[in-house]
Structures are given as C-alpha cells and as structure tokens.
C-alpha cells in the first residue's frame, strides 16, 4: 500500500513507527472505508510539515504529516480500521487520558 495526503494534529507524529488510519476503499464516505496501516520512518516518505506549539504535554509532539507515496503495511482486515482496531485502542487509552486530567 502507498499512502498519500496530509494528517493534522497527530500525537507523537515524529515517532519511528506510526499507525495510520486511512481511506482504503474508493467511493466510501463513512468509517467502513477506513483501514489501519503501519508506517516505518526508515522509509523516509513522510515529512513533518509542522510541530504545534502547545501549552501543555510538551513530551508528545503534535505534528502535521505529509505522506508522499509512503509504503505501508495493512494491519488486520480491510475496512475494519476504525470500527475494530482504533476503537479498541481508544478504549485501552481511556485510563491514561483520565490520569492526565
């Protein structure tokens, strides 16, 4: 898979490995057209266009990323990126988010 486009307000956007939720199915407009991909920074096909200046939580940079034919691996099943995988990750992150507040 090759990823193209821009992602904004990405937490830890300058990390070595990224999980990317992207549209994999043409002609879809809802969450069923999204798949989850793994991108490795060693490929050097993603540019950090901007790092946001935040008031807090400076340890995790929030970035704007530009993907230019970035090779990525599909994680799991097509069309299940949001419905199954990201929702599971978000449920697991609730404890950490609650601890920060």
JSON list of C-alpha atoms in Angstrom, two decimals:
[
{"chain": "A", "resi": 1, "resn": "UNK", "atom": "CA", "xyz": [0.00, 0.00, 0.00]},
{"chain": "A", "resi": 2, "resn": "UNK", "atom": "CA", "xyz": [1.14, 3.58, -0.71]},
{"chain": "A", "resi": 3, "resn": "UNK", "atom": "CA", "xyz": [-0.19, 6.39, 1.48]},
{"chain": "A", "resi": 4, "resn": "UNK", "atom": "CA", "xyz": [-0.67, 9.91, 0.14]},
{"chain": "A", "resi": 5, "resn": "UNK", "atom": "CA", "xyz": [-2.11, 13.02, 1.74]},
{"chain": "A", "resi": 6, "resn": "UNK", "atom": "CA", "xyz": [-1.90, 15.10, 4.89]},
{"chain": "A", "resi": 7, "resn": "UNK", "atom": "CA", "xyz": [-2.69, 14.22, 8.52]},
{"chain": "A", "resi": 8, "resn": "UNK", "atom": "CA", "xyz": [-3.09, 17.07, 11.02]},
{"chain": "A", "resi": 9, "resn": "UNK", "atom": "CA", "xyz": [-2.84, 17.18, 14.83]},
{"chain": "A", "resi": 10, "resn": "UNK", "atom": "CA", "xyz": [-1.14, 13.79, 15.10]},
{"chain": "A", "resi": 11, "resn": "UNK", "atom": "CA", "xyz": [0.08, 12.91, 18.60]},
{"chain": "A", "resi": 12, "resn": "UNK", "atom": "CA", "xyz": [3.72, 11.70, 18.60]},
{"chain": "A", "resi": 13, "resn": "UNK", "atom": "CA", "xyz": [3.81, 12.37, 14.86]},
{"chain": "A", "resi": 14, "resn": "UNK", "atom": "CA", "xyz": [7.61, 12.24, 14.77]},
{"chain": "A", "resi": 15, "resn": "UNK", "atom": "CA", "xyz": [7.77, 8.67, 16.12]},
{"chain": "A", "resi": 16, "resn": "UNK", "atom": "CA", "xyz": [9.83, 5.93, 14.45]},
{"chain": "A", "resi": 17, "resn": "UNK", "atom": "CA", "xyz": [6.73, 3.82, 13.71]},
{"chain": "A", "resi": 18, "resn": "UNK", "atom": "CA", "xyz": [3.24, 5.15, 13.02]},
{"chain": "A", "resi": 19, "resn": "UNK", "atom": "CA", "xyz": [-0.21, 3.63, 12.99]},
{"chain": "A", "resi": 20, "resn": "UNK", "atom": "CA", "xyz": [-2.18, 5.42, 10.28]},
{"chain": "A", "resi": 21, "resn": "UNK", "atom": "CA", "xyz": [-5.93, 5.31, 9.79]},
{"chain": "A", "resi": 22, "resn": "UNK", "atom": "CA", "xyz": [-6.57, 5.95, 6.09]},
{"chain": "A", "resi": 23, "resn": "UNK", "atom": "CA", "xyz": [-9.29, 5.50, 3.50]},
{"chain": "A", "resi": 24, "resn": "UNK", "atom": "CA", "xyz": [-8.64, 2.30, 1.57]},
{"chain": "A", "resi": 25, "resn": "UNK", "atom": "CA", "xyz": [-11.94, 1.96, -0.28]},
{"chain": "A", "resi": 26, "resn": "UNK", "atom": "CA", "xyz": [-12.81, 4.38, -3.08]},
{"chain": "A", "resi": 27, "resn": "UNK", "atom": "CA", "xyz": [-16.32, 5.79, -3.08]},
{"chain": "A", "resi": 28, "resn": "UNK", "atom": "CA", "xyz": [-16.91, 5.36, 0.66]},
{"chain": "A", "resi": 29, "resn": "UNK", "atom": "CA", "xyz": [-17.70, 8.23, 3.00]},
{"chain": "A", "resi": 30, "resn": "UNK", "atom": "CA", "xyz": [-18.08, 6.57, 6.40]},
{"chain": "A", "resi": 31, "resn": "UNK", "atom": "CA", "xyz": [-15.93, 4.57, 8.80]},
{"chain": "A", "resi": 32, "resn": "UNK", "atom": "CA", "xyz": [-16.40, 1.35, 6.85]},
{"chain": "A", "resi": 33, "resn": "UNK", "atom": "CA", "xyz": [-13.99, 2.59, 4.17]},
{"chain": "A", "resi": 34, "resn": "UNK", "atom": "CA", "xyz": [-11.08, 3.06, 6.59]},
{"chain": "A", "resi": 35, "resn": "UNK", "atom": "CA", "xyz": [-8.21, 0.64, 7.20]},
{"chain": "A", "resi": 36, "resn": "UNK", "atom": "CA", "xyz": [-5.30, 0.70, 9.64]},
{"chain": "A", "resi": 37, "resn": "UNK", "atom": "CA", "xyz": [-1.73, 0.80, 8.31]},
{"chain": "A", "resi": 38, "resn": "UNK", "atom": "CA", "xyz": [1.76, 0.57, 9.77]},
{"chain": "A", "resi": 39, "resn": "UNK", "atom": "CA", "xyz": [4.36, 3.03, 8.50]},
{"chain": "A", "resi": 40, "resn": "UNK", "atom": "CA", "xyz": [8.07, 2.86, 9.38]},
{"chain": "A", "resi": 41, "resn": "UNK", "atom": "CA", "xyz": [10.01, 6.16, 9.46]},
{"chain": "A", "resi": 42, "resn": "UNK", "atom": "CA", "xyz": [13.02, 4.46, 7.83]},
{"chain": "A", "resi": 43, "resn": "UNK", "atom": "CA", "xyz": [11.14, 4.63, 4.51]},
{"chain": "A", "resi": 44, "resn": "UNK", "atom": "CA", "xyz": [11.63, 8.45, 4.55]},
{"chain": "A", "resi": 45, "resn": "UNK", "atom": "CA", "xyz": [8.45, 9.13, 2.60]},
{"chain": "A", "resi": 46, "resn": "UNK", "atom": "CA", "xyz": [6.73, 11.25, 5.27]},
{"chain": "A", "resi": 47, "resn": "UNK", "atom": "CA", "xyz": [7.60, 14.86, 6.03]},
{"chain": "A", "resi": 48, "resn": "UNK", "atom": "CA", "xyz": [6.83, 16.58, 9.32]},
{"chain": "A", "resi": 49, "resn": "UNK", "atom": "CA", "xyz": [5.49, 19.87, 7.98]},
{"chain": "A", "resi": 50, "resn": "UNK", "atom": "CA", "xyz": [4.75, 21.45, 11.35]},
{"chain": "A", "resi": 51, "resn": "UNK", "atom": "CA", "xyz": [5.05, 20.80, 15.09]},
{"chain": "A", "resi": 52, "resn": "UNK", "atom": "CA", "xyz": [2.29, 22.53, 17.05]},
{"chain": "A", "resi": 53, "resn": "UNK", "atom": "CA", "xyz": [3.18, 24.90, 19.89]},
{"chain": "A", "resi": 54, "resn": "UNK", "atom": "CA", "xyz": [1.12, 23.62, 22.82]},
{"chain": "A", "resi": 55, "resn": "UNK", "atom": "CA", "xyz": [0.53, 24.95, 26.32]},
{"chain": "A", "resi": 56, "resn": "UNK", "atom": "CA", "xyz": [0.96, 21.54, 27.96]},
{"chain": "A", "resi": 57, "resn": "UNK", "atom": "CA", "xyz": [2.03, 17.92, 27.45]},
{"chain": "A", "resi": 58, "resn": "UNK", "atom": "CA", "xyz": [5.17, 19.01, 25.60]},
{"chain": "A", "resi": 59, "resn": "UNK", "atom": "CA", "xyz": [6.65, 15.50, 25.80]},
{"chain": "A", "resi": 60, "resn": "UNK", "atom": "CA", "xyz": [4.47, 14.21, 22.96]},
{"chain": "A", "resi": 61, "resn": "UNK", "atom": "CA", "xyz": [4.78, 16.47, 19.91]},
{"chain": "A", "resi": 62, "resn": "UNK", "atom": "CA", "xyz": [1.61, 17.11, 17.94]},
{"chain": "A", "resi": 63, "resn": "UNK", "atom": "CA", "xyz": [2.52, 17.25, 14.23]},
{"chain": "A", "resi": 64, "resn": "UNK", "atom": "CA", "xyz": [1.21, 17.80, 10.75]},
{"chain": "A", "resi": 65, "resn": "UNK", "atom": "CA", "xyz": [2.42, 14.98, 8.49]},
{"chain": "A", "resi": 66, "resn": "UNK", "atom": "CA", "xyz": [2.63, 14.86, 4.69]},
{"chain": "A", "resi": 67, "resn": "UNK", "atom": "CA", "xyz": [2.58, 11.36, 3.14]},
{"chain": "A", "resi": 68, "resn": "UNK", "atom": "CA", "xyz": [4.12, 11.13, -0.34]},
{"chain": "A", "resi": 69, "resn": "UNK", "atom": "CA", "xyz": [3.81, 7.58, -1.76]},
{"chain": "A", "resi": 70, "resn": "UNK", "atom": "CA", "xyz": [4.71, 6.27, 1.70]},
{"chain": "A", "resi": 71, "resn": "UNK", "atom": "CA", "xyz": [4.88, 2.46, 1.71]},
{"chain": "A", "resi": 72, "resn": "UNK", "atom": "CA", "xyz": [2.77, 0.98, 4.49]},
{"chain": "A", "resi": 73, "resn": "UNK", "atom": "CA", "xyz": [1.58, -2.44, 5.63]},
{"chain": "A", "resi": 74, "resn": "UNK", "atom": "CA", "xyz": [-2.08, -3.22, 6.18]},
{"chain": "A", "resi": 75, "resn": "UNK", "atom": "CA", "xyz": [-2.87, -4.21, 9.76]},
{"chain": "A", "resi": 76, "resn": "UNK", "atom": "CA", "xyz": [-5.66, -6.75, 10.10]},
{"chain": "A", "resi": 77, "resn": "UNK", "atom": "CA", "xyz": [-8.63, -6.73, 7.75]},
{"chain": "A", "resi": 78, "resn": "UNK", "atom": "CA", "xyz": [-9.52, -4.08, 5.17]},
{"chain": "A", "resi": 79, "resn": "UNK", "atom": "CA", "xyz": [-12.40, -1.75, 6.12]},
{"chain": "A", "resi": 80, "resn": "UNK", "atom": "CA", "xyz": [-12.10, -2.59, 9.84]},
{"chain": "A", "resi": 81, "resn": "UNK", "atom": "CA", "xyz": [-9.56, 0.11, 10.77]},
{"chain": "A", "resi": 82, "resn": "UNK", "atom": "CA", "xyz": [-11.92, 2.40, 12.67]},
{"chain": "A", "resi": 83, "resn": "UNK", "atom": "CA", "xyz": [-14.65, 0.01, 13.65]},
{"chain": "A", "resi": 84, "resn": "UNK", "atom": "CA", "xyz": [-12.48, -2.69, 15.20]},
{"chain": "A", "resi": 85, "resn": "UNK", "atom": "CA", "xyz": [-8.86, -1.64, 15.70]},
{"chain": "A", "resi": 86, "resn": "UNK", "atom": "CA", "xyz": [-8.90, 2.09, 16.50]},
{"chain": "A", "resi": 87, "resn": "UNK", "atom": "CA", "xyz": [-11.93, 1.78, 18.78]},
{"chain": "A", "resi": 88, "resn": "UNK", "atom": "CA", "xyz": [-10.12, -0.96, 20.69]},
{"chain": "A", "resi": 89, "resn": "UNK", "atom": "CA", "xyz": [-7.01, 1.25, 21.02]},
{"chain": "A", "resi": 90, "resn": "UNK", "atom": "CA", "xyz": [-9.14, 4.17, 22.24]},
{"chain": "A", "resi": 91, "resn": "UNK", "atom": "CA", "xyz": [-10.84, 2.05, 24.89]},
{"chain": "A", "resi": 92, "resn": "UNK", "atom": "CA", "xyz": [-7.41, 0.97, 26.15]},
{"chain": "A", "resi": 93, "resn": "UNK", "atom": "CA", "xyz": [-6.20, 4.59, 26.27]},
{"chain": "A", "resi": 94, "resn": "UNK", "atom": "CA", "xyz": [-9.04, 5.84, 28.48]},
{"chain": "A", "resi": 95, "resn": "UNK", "atom": "CA", "xyz": [-7.18, 5.08, 31.70]},
{"chain": "A", "resi": 96, "resn": "UNK", "atom": "CA", "xyz": [-4.12, 7.09, 30.60]},
{"chain": "A", "resi": 97, "resn": "UNK", "atom": "CA", "xyz": [-6.21, 10.05, 29.44]},
{"chain": "A", "resi": 98, "resn": "UNK", "atom": "CA", "xyz": [-8.14, 10.04, 32.71]},
{"chain": "A", "resi": 99, "resn": "UNK", "atom": "CA", "xyz": [-4.89, 10.04, 34.69]},
{"chain": "A", "resi": 100, "resn": "UNK", "atom": "CA", "xyz": [-3.68, 13.15, 32.84]},
{"chain": "A", "resi": 101, "resn": "UNK", "atom": "CA", "xyz": [-6.75, 15.21, 33.75]}
]
